[in-house]
Structures are given as structure tokens and as C-alpha cells.
CSV table of C-alpha atoms in Angstrom, one decimal:
chain,number,residue,atom,x,y,z
F,1410,SER,CA,-181.6,-17.0,19.3
F,1411,SER,CA,-183.0,-13.5,18.6
F,1412,GLY,CA,-185.7,-14.2,21.2
F,1413,ILE,CA,-183.0,-15.1,23.7
F,1414,ASN,CA,-181.0,-12.1,22.7
F,1415,ALA,CA,-184.0,-9.7,23.3
F,1416,GLU,CA,-185.0,-11.4,26.5
F,1417,TYR,CA,-181.5,-11.3,28.0
F,1418,GLY,CA,-181.0,-7.7,26.9
F,1419,ALA,CA,-184.3,-6.7,28.4
F,1420,ALA,CA,-183.3,-8.4,31.7
F,1421,LEU,CA,-180.0,-6.6,31.8
F,1422,GLY,CA,-181.7,-3.2,31.3
F,1423,LYS,CA,-184.8,-3.7,33.4
F,1424,LYS,CA,-183.3,-2.4,36.6
F,1425,PHE,CA,-181.8,0.7,35.0
F,1426,LYS,CA,-184.9,1.5,33.0
F,1427,LYS,CA,-187.0,1.3,36.2
F,1428,LEU,CA,-184.6,3.7,38.0
F,1429,VAL,CA,-184.6,6.2,35.1
F,1430,ALA,CA,-188.5,6.0,35.0
F,1431,GLU,CA,-188.7,6.7,38.8
F,1432,CYS,CA,-186.2,9.6,38.5
F,1433,GLU,CA,-188.3,11.1,35.7
F,1434,LYS,CA,-191.4,10.7,37.7
F,1435,SER,CA,-190.0,12.6,40.6
F,1436,LEU,CA,-188.3,15.2,38.4
F,1437,THR,CA,-191.3,17.7,38.3
F,1438,LYS,CA,-191.7,17.4,42.1
F,1439,LEU,CA,-188.3,18.8,42.8
F,1440,GLU,CA,-188.1,22.7,43.2
F,1441,LYS,CA,-184.4,23.1,44.2
F,1442,THR,CA,-181.4,23.1,41.8
F,1443,ALA,CA,-179.4,21.2,44.5
F,1444,GLN,CA,-182.0,18.4,44.5
F,1445,LEU,CA,-181.9,18.2,40.7
F,1446,GLN,CA,-178.1,18.0,40.7
F,1447,SER,CA,-178.3,15.2,43.2
F,1448,LEU,CA,-180.9,13.4,41.0
F,1449,GLN,CA,-178.5,13.8,38.0
F,1450,ALA,CA,-175.7,12.5,39.9
F,1451,LYS,CA,-177.8,9.4,40.9
F,1452,VAL,CA,-178.7,8.7,37.3
F,1453,THR,CA,-175.2,9.2,36.1
F,1454,ALA,CA,-173.9,6.8,38.7
F,1455,ALA,CA,-176.6,4.3,37.9
F,1456,TYR,CA,-175.7,4.6,34.2
F,1457,GLU,CA,-172.0,3.9,34.8
F,1458,GLU,CA,-172.9,1.0,37.0
F,1459,HIS,CA,-175.3,-0.4,34.4
F,1460,MET,CA,-172.7,-0.2,31.6
F,1461,LYS,CA,-170.2,-1.9,33.8
F,1462,GLN,CA,-172.7,-4.6,34.7
F,1463,ILE,CA,-173.5,-5.3,31.0
F,1464,LYS,CA,-169.9,-5.7,30.2
F,1465,LEU,CA,-169.3,-8.0,33.2
F,1466,GLU,CA,-172.3,-10.1,32.5
F,1467,LEU,CA,-171.5,-10.6,28.9
F,1468,SER,CA,-167.9,-11.2,29.6
F,1469,THR,CA,-168.8,-13.9,32.2
F,1470,PHE,CA,-171.2,-15.5,29.7
F,1471,ARG,CA,-168.5,-15.6,27.0
F,1472,ASN,CA,-166.0,-17.2,29.4
F,1473,LYS,CA,-168.5,-19.9,30.6
F,1474,MET,CA,-169.5,-20.6,27.0
F,1475,GLU,CA,-165.9,-20.9,25.9
F,1476,ILE,CA,-165.2,-23.4,28.7
F,1477,LYS,CA,-168.2,-25.5,27.9
F,1478,LEU,CA,-167.5,-25.6,24.1
F,1479,ASN,CA,-163.9,-26.5,24.8
F,1480,ASP,CA,-164.9,-29.3,27.1
F,1481,LEU,CA,-167.2,-30.5,24.3
F,1482,ARG,CA,-164.5,-30.4,21.7
F,1483,GLU,CA,-162.1,-32.3,24.0
F,1484,SER,CA,-164.9,-34.9,24.7
F,1485,ASN,CA,-165.4,-35.4,20.9
F,1486,GLN,CA,-161.6,-35.8,20.5
F,1487,HIS,CA,-161.4,-38.5,23.1
F,1488,PHE,CA,-164.5,-40.1,21.7
F,1489,GLY,CA,-162.9,-40.2,18.2
F,1490,LEU,CA,-159.7,-41.8,19.6
F,1491,ALA,CA,-161.8,-44.5,21.4
F,1492,PHE,CA,-162.7,-46.2,18.1
F,1493,LYS,CA,-160.5,-49.3,17.6
F,1494,PRO,CA,-160.5,-51.5,14.5
F,1495,PHE,CA,-160.9,-55.2,14.6
F,1496,ALA,CA,-157.2,-55.7,13.7
F,1497,LYS,CA,-156.3,-54.1,17.0
F,1498,GLY,CA,-158.9,-55.9,19.1
F,1499,GLY,CA,-161.6,-53.3,18.7
F,1500,ASN,CA,-165.2,-53.6,17.7
F,1501,PHE,CA,-165.3,-51.3,14.7
F,1502,GLY,CA,-164.4,-51.8,11.0
F,1503,PRO,CA,-162.5,-49.2,9.0
F,1504,ASP,CA,-165.6,-47.9,7.3
F,1505,GLU,CA,-167.5,-47.5,10.5
F,1506,ILE,CA,-164.5,-45.6,12.1
F,1507,GLU,CA,-164.3,-43.3,9.1
F,1508,THR,CA,-168.1,-42.6,9.2
F,1509,TYR,CA,-168.0,-41.8,12.9
F,1510,ARG,CA,-165.0,-39.6,12.6
F,1511,LYS,CA,-166.7,-37.6,9.8
F,1512,LYS,CA,-169.7,-37.2,12.0
F,1513,ILE,CA,-167.5,-35.9,14.9
F,1514,GLU,CA,-165.7,-33.5,12.5
F,1515,LYS,CA,-169.2,-32.3,11.4
F,1516,CYS,CA,-170.2,-31.9,15.0
F,1517,ASN,CA,-167.1,-29.9,15.7
F,1518,LEU,CA,-167.7,-27.7,12.8
F,1519,LYS,CA,-171.3,-27.0,14.1
F,1520,ILE,CA,-169.7,-26.2,17.5
F,1521,ASP,CA,-167.3,-23.7,15.8
F,1522,ASN,CA,-170.1,-22.1,13.8
F,1523,CYS,CA,-172.4,-22.0,16.8
F,1524,GLU,CA,-169.6,-20.3,18.8
F,1525,THR,CA,-169.0,-17.7,16.1
F,1526,PHE,CA,-172.8,-17.0,15.9
F,1527,ILE,CA,-173.2,-16.7,19.6
F,1528,LEU,CA,-170.2,-14.4,19.9
F,1529,THR,CA,-171.7,-12.2,17.1
F,1530,GLU,CA,-175.1,-12.1,18.8
F,1531,LEU,CA,-173.4,-11.1,22.1
F,1532,ASP,CA,-171.6,-8.3,20.5
F,1533,GLY,CA,-174.8,-7.0,18.9
F,1534,MET,CA,-176.7,-7.5,22.2
F,1535,GLU,CA,-174.0,-5.6,24.0
F,1536,SER,CA,-174.1,-2.7,21.5
F,1537,LYS,CA,-178.0,-2.6,21.7
F,1538,CYS,CA,-177.9,-2.6,25.5
F,1539,LEU,CA,-175.3,0.2,25.6
F,1540,ASP,CA,-177.2,2.2,22.9
F,1541,SER,CA,-180.5,1.8,24.8
F,1542,ALA,CA,-178.8,3.0,28.1
F,1543,VAL,CA,-177.3,6.0,26.3
F,1544,GLU,CA,-180.7,6.8,24.7
F,1545,MET,CA,-182.5,6.6,28.1
F,1546,THR,CA,-179.8,8.7,29.8
F,1547,THR,CA,-179.6,11.3,27.1
F,1548,GLY,CA,-183.4,11.7,27.1
F,1549,PHE,CA,-183.5,12.1,30.9
F,1550,GLU,CA,-180.7,14.6,31.0
F,1551,THR,CA,-182.4,16.7,28.2
F,1552,ARG,CA,-185.5,16.9,30.2
F,1553,LEU,CA,-183.5,17.5,33.3
F,1554,LYS,CA,-181.6,20.4,31.9
F,1555,MET,CA,-184.9,22.1,30.7
F,1556,HIS,CA,-186.3,21.6,34.2
F,1557,VAL,CA,-183.1,22.9,35.8
F,1558,LEU,CA,-183.4,26.1,33.8
F,1559,ASP,CA,-187.0,26.6,34.9
F,1560,VAL,CA,-186.1,25.9,38.5
F,1561,ALA,CA,-183.1,28.2,38.5
F,1562,PHE,CA,-185.2,31.0,37.0
F,1563,LEU,CA,-187.8,30.6,39.6
F,1564,GLU,CA,-185.2,30.5,42.4
F,1565,LYS,CA,-183.7,33.8,41.0
F,1566,VAL,CA,-187.1,35.3,40.9
F,1567,ASN,CA,-187.9,34.3,44.4
F,1568,SER,CA,-184.5,35.7,45.5
F,1569,TRP,CA,-185.3,39.0,43.8
F,1570,MET,CA,-188.7,39.1,45.4
F,1571,SER,CA,-187.3,38.4,48.9
F,1572,ASN,CA,-184.6,41.1,48.4
F,1573,CYS,CA,-187.3,43.5,47.2
F,1574,GLN,CA,-189.5,42.7,50.2
F,1575,VAL,CA,-186.6,43.3,52.6
F,1576,ARG,CA,-185.8,46.7,50.9
F,1577,ILE,CA,-189.4,47.7,50.9
F,1578,LYS,CA,-189.8,46.9,54.5
F,1579,THR,CA,-186.7,48.8,55.3
F,1580,GLU,CA,-187.9,51.8,53.3
F,1581,VAL,CA,-191.3,51.7,55.0
F,1582,ALA,CA,-189.7,51.5,58.4
F,1583,ALA,CA,-187.4,54.5,57.6
F,1584,CYS,CA,-190.3,56.5,56.2
F,1585,ASN,CA,-192.5,55.8,59.2
F,1586,MET,CA,-189.7,56.8,61.5
F,1587,MET,CA,-189.2,60.0,59.6
F,1588,SER,CA,-192.9,60.8,59.7
F,1589,LYS,CA,-193.0,60.0,63.4
F,1590,LYS,CA,-190.1,62.2,64.1
F,1591,LEU,CA,-191.6,65.1,62.1
F,1592,LYS,CA,-194.9,64.7,63.9
F,1593,ILE,CA,-193.2,64.9,67.3
F,1594,LYS,CA,-191.3,68.0,66.3
F,1595,ILE,CA,-194.3,69.7,64.9
F,1596,GLU,CA,-196.3,69.0,68.0
F,1597,SER,CA,-193.4,70.3,70.1
F,1598,LEU,CA,-193.3,73.5,68.0
F,1599,ARG,CA,-197.1,73.9,68.3
F,1600,LYS,CA,-196.8,73.8,72.1
F,1601,LEU,CA,-194.0,76.3,72.1
F,1602,ILE,CA,-196.0,78.6,70.0
F,1603,ASP,CA,-199.1,78.2,72.1
F,1604,SER,CA,-197.2,78.8,75.3
F,1605,CYS,CA,-195.5,81.9,73.8
F,1606,ALA,CA,-198.7,83.3,72.2
F,1607,ARG,CA,-201.2,82.5,75.0
F,1608,PRO,CA,-199.3,82.5,78.3
F,1609,HIS,CA,-200.9,80.6,81.2
F,1610,PRO,CA,-199.8,79.8,84.7
F,1611,ASP,CA,-200.1,76.0,83.9
F,1612,LYS,CA,-197.9,76.4,80.8
F,1613,PRO,CA,-194.1,76.9,80.7
F,1614,ILE,CA,-192.8,80.3,79.9
F,1615,VAL,CA,-191.5,80.4,76.3
F,1616,LYS,CA,-189.8,83.4,74.7
F,1617,PRO,CA,-190.1,84.2,71.0
F,1618,GLU,CA,-186.4,83.6,70.6
F,1619,GLU,CA,-186.9,79.9,71.8
F,1620,VAL,CA,-189.6,79.5,69.1
F,1621,LEU,CA,-187.3,81.0,66.5
F,1622,LEU,CA,-184.5,78.6,67.5
F,1623,ALA,CA,-187.0,75.6,67.1
F,1624,ILE,CA,-188.3,76.5,63.7
F,1625,PRO,CA,-185.2,75.7,61.6
F,1626,GLU,CA,-185.1,72.1,62.7
F,1627,VAL,CA,-188.8,71.6,61.8
F,1628,TYR,CA,-188.2,73.4,58.5
F,1629,ASN,CA,-185.3,71.1,57.7
F,1630,LEU,CA,-187.3,68.0,58.5
F,1631,PHE,CA,-190.0,69.2,56.2
F,1632,GLN,CA,-187.5,69.8,53.5
F,1633,HIS,CA,-186.0,66.4,54.0
F,1634,ARG,CA,-189.5,64.8,53.9
F,1635,ILE,CA,-190.5,66.6,50.8
F,1636,THR,CA,-187.2,65.5,49.1
F,1637,TYR,CA,-187.7,62.0,50.2
F,1638,LEU,CA,-191.2,61.8,49.0
F,1639,ASP,CA,-190.4,63.8,45.8
F,1640,CYS,CA,-193.5,65.9,46.2
F,1641,ALA,CA,-192.3,69.4,45.8
F,1642,LYS,CA,-194.9,71.6,44.2
F,1643,LEU,CA,-193.7,74.2,41.7
F,1644,PRO,CA,-195.2,77.7,41.9
F,1645,PRO,CA,-197.9,78.3,39.3
F,1646,GLN,CA,-196.2,81.3,37.7
F,1647,THR,CA,-193.1,79.5,36.6
F,1648,GLN,CA,-192.4,76.4,34.5
F,1649,GLU,CA,-188.8,76.1,35.6
F,1650,VAL,CA,-188.0,72.5,36.9
F,1651,ARG,CA,-186.5,72.9,40.3
F,1652,ASP,CA,-184.1,70.5,41.9
F,1653,PRO,CA,-185.9,69.0,44.9
F,1654,TYR,CA,-182.7,69.1,46.9
F,1655,LYS,CA,-182.5,72.8,46.5
F,1656,TYR,CA,-184.8,74.9,48.5
F,1657,PRO,CA,-184.5,78.7,49.4
F,1658,ILE,CA,-182.7,79.1,52.7
F,1659,VAL,CA,-184.8,81.1,55.2
F,1660,ASN,CA,-182.8,83.3,57.5
F,1661,PHE,CA,-184.7,82.7,60.7
F,1662,ALA,CA,-182.4,84.9,62.6
F,1663,GLN,CA,-183.7,88.0,60.8
F,1664,ALA,CA,-187.3,87.1,61.3
F,1665,SER,CA,-189.2,89.1,63.9
F,1666,SER,CA,-191.3,87.6,66.6
F,1667,LYS,CA,-194.3,89.0,65.0
F,1668,THR,CA,-193.7,86.9,61.9
F,1669,ILE,CA,-194.0,83.8,63.9
F,1670,PHE,CA,-197.5,84.6,65.0
F,1671,SER,CA,-198.8,86.1,61.7
F,1672,SER,CA,-201.9,84.4,60.2
F,1673,SER,CA,-199.9,83.1,57.2
F,1674,SER,CA,-197.3,81.5,59.3
F,1675,MET,CA,-199.8,79.8,61.5
F,1676,SER,CA,-201.5,78.4,58.5
F,1677,ILE,CA,-198.3,76.9,57.2
F,1678,ILE,CA,-197.4,75.3,60.5
């Protein structure tokens, strides 16, 4: 009977065991938490269905066995009542009837013992099947939770990297735009200075005042660029840490036209 017990229990758990094995095999191939949650839901549903199926199968088996054994008991009872002694026109003597009735009682006792044994075996088999299902499901969920943590961490890292890439691209675009704007303004200022310092019929007429009015914008762009790049250079004679956002304000209105075209100013521009 132990062999039947093990064989029947294995048959009940074969389908569920196969499903859990397939889910474990595909576990490492999934790289999204949503996919892992779906896989967990699949195993949970299969576990509940498996438990339900075990109870249904064993309950059905118990009912069928009870019906068969009751039929056997009734058959033995009718068989015992069929013995008629010679005195009543039968074919059996009193001793024969008593012997057969004792055998029938012994058979009924075996039936009762067999029923008790089978019911005990079924209870043990049900417990083993349920314990085996719980063990398989718990082992799978433990491995699943560890993999979910890994996948969730990788997803978060990928999200951070994507955000960083977007921010870097945005910063690069802003930096390039700032640089382009500064180059355009410098080139425009160079042309103004060239037209003012070296007049020519092919060049537009530029007065020193126009150059003076154009310098503050270029200076402010330089200041903003230095602040953005954080590349302000301290004078060698002082160790004071200067705030890169604070630069000396040049009063361009008081500067003379000669200052614009001095050798030092040209070298700076």
C-alpha cells in the first residue's frame, strides 16, 4: 500500500512540479519586475488549483471506496441470511451455518480494518502532497524574491542612467548654445572694432560709442560663461577665495574711445 501511496501522490503532484520547474527555468530570463510578478501570480494560482485538486481527488476516492465497501458489507449480510438449516428446508446444518457466519464476520472485520487503514493512508498522503506543494512553492518564491530584488535594483540603475543621460545631453546642448552665442557676439564685436579702427569704403561706418555700447553685452556673456564653467582664475598676488558670481563691474560709460583700441584691450578681446 505504501507503493500505491507514493505512486498516487507522485501522480497528483507531477503536473504542479512540472509547472514550477518550468517557471524556475524561465526565472533568470525575465528582466522586468512586471514579468516576475506575473510569473509569481501564475505559480500562486497553480498552487491553489493543485491544493484544490488534491482535496477533490482524495475526497472522490474516499466516497467511491465507502460506497464499494458498504456494498460489500451488504452483500455479506445477504449472503449470511441465505443459509437455511435442514429443519427449514435448507441445505446446511447448524454447525456449517455457524462456521460460515463466523467467516463472514471475520471478513467484515477485515473490511473495517482495511477501511481504517486506507483512510489513514489517504490522510497521510494528503498531508505529504500538501507539504510537498508548500515546499516547492516556498522554494520558488524565495528564489523569486531574490531575483526580484536584483531586477528592481537594475531597473532603478537603468532609470538613473537614463535620467543622467538626458540631463547631460540637456547641459551639453545649453553649453553649446551658450558657446555659440558668445562666439557670434565676439565676432560681431571684432567687426565693429575693425570697422571703427580701420575705416574702409566697403565697411559700415562705426563710431566709438557704438563699440562701447556693444562691449557690456560681450563682457556679461564672458562673465556668465566663466561662472557656468567655474573657471575663474584668482590673481597671483592674493589668496582670497572669490565668489565666481561676483566680478568687478566695469563702468563702460566712463571709458574713452582710446581705451578700446589700446594694445591691452585688443589682446583681451
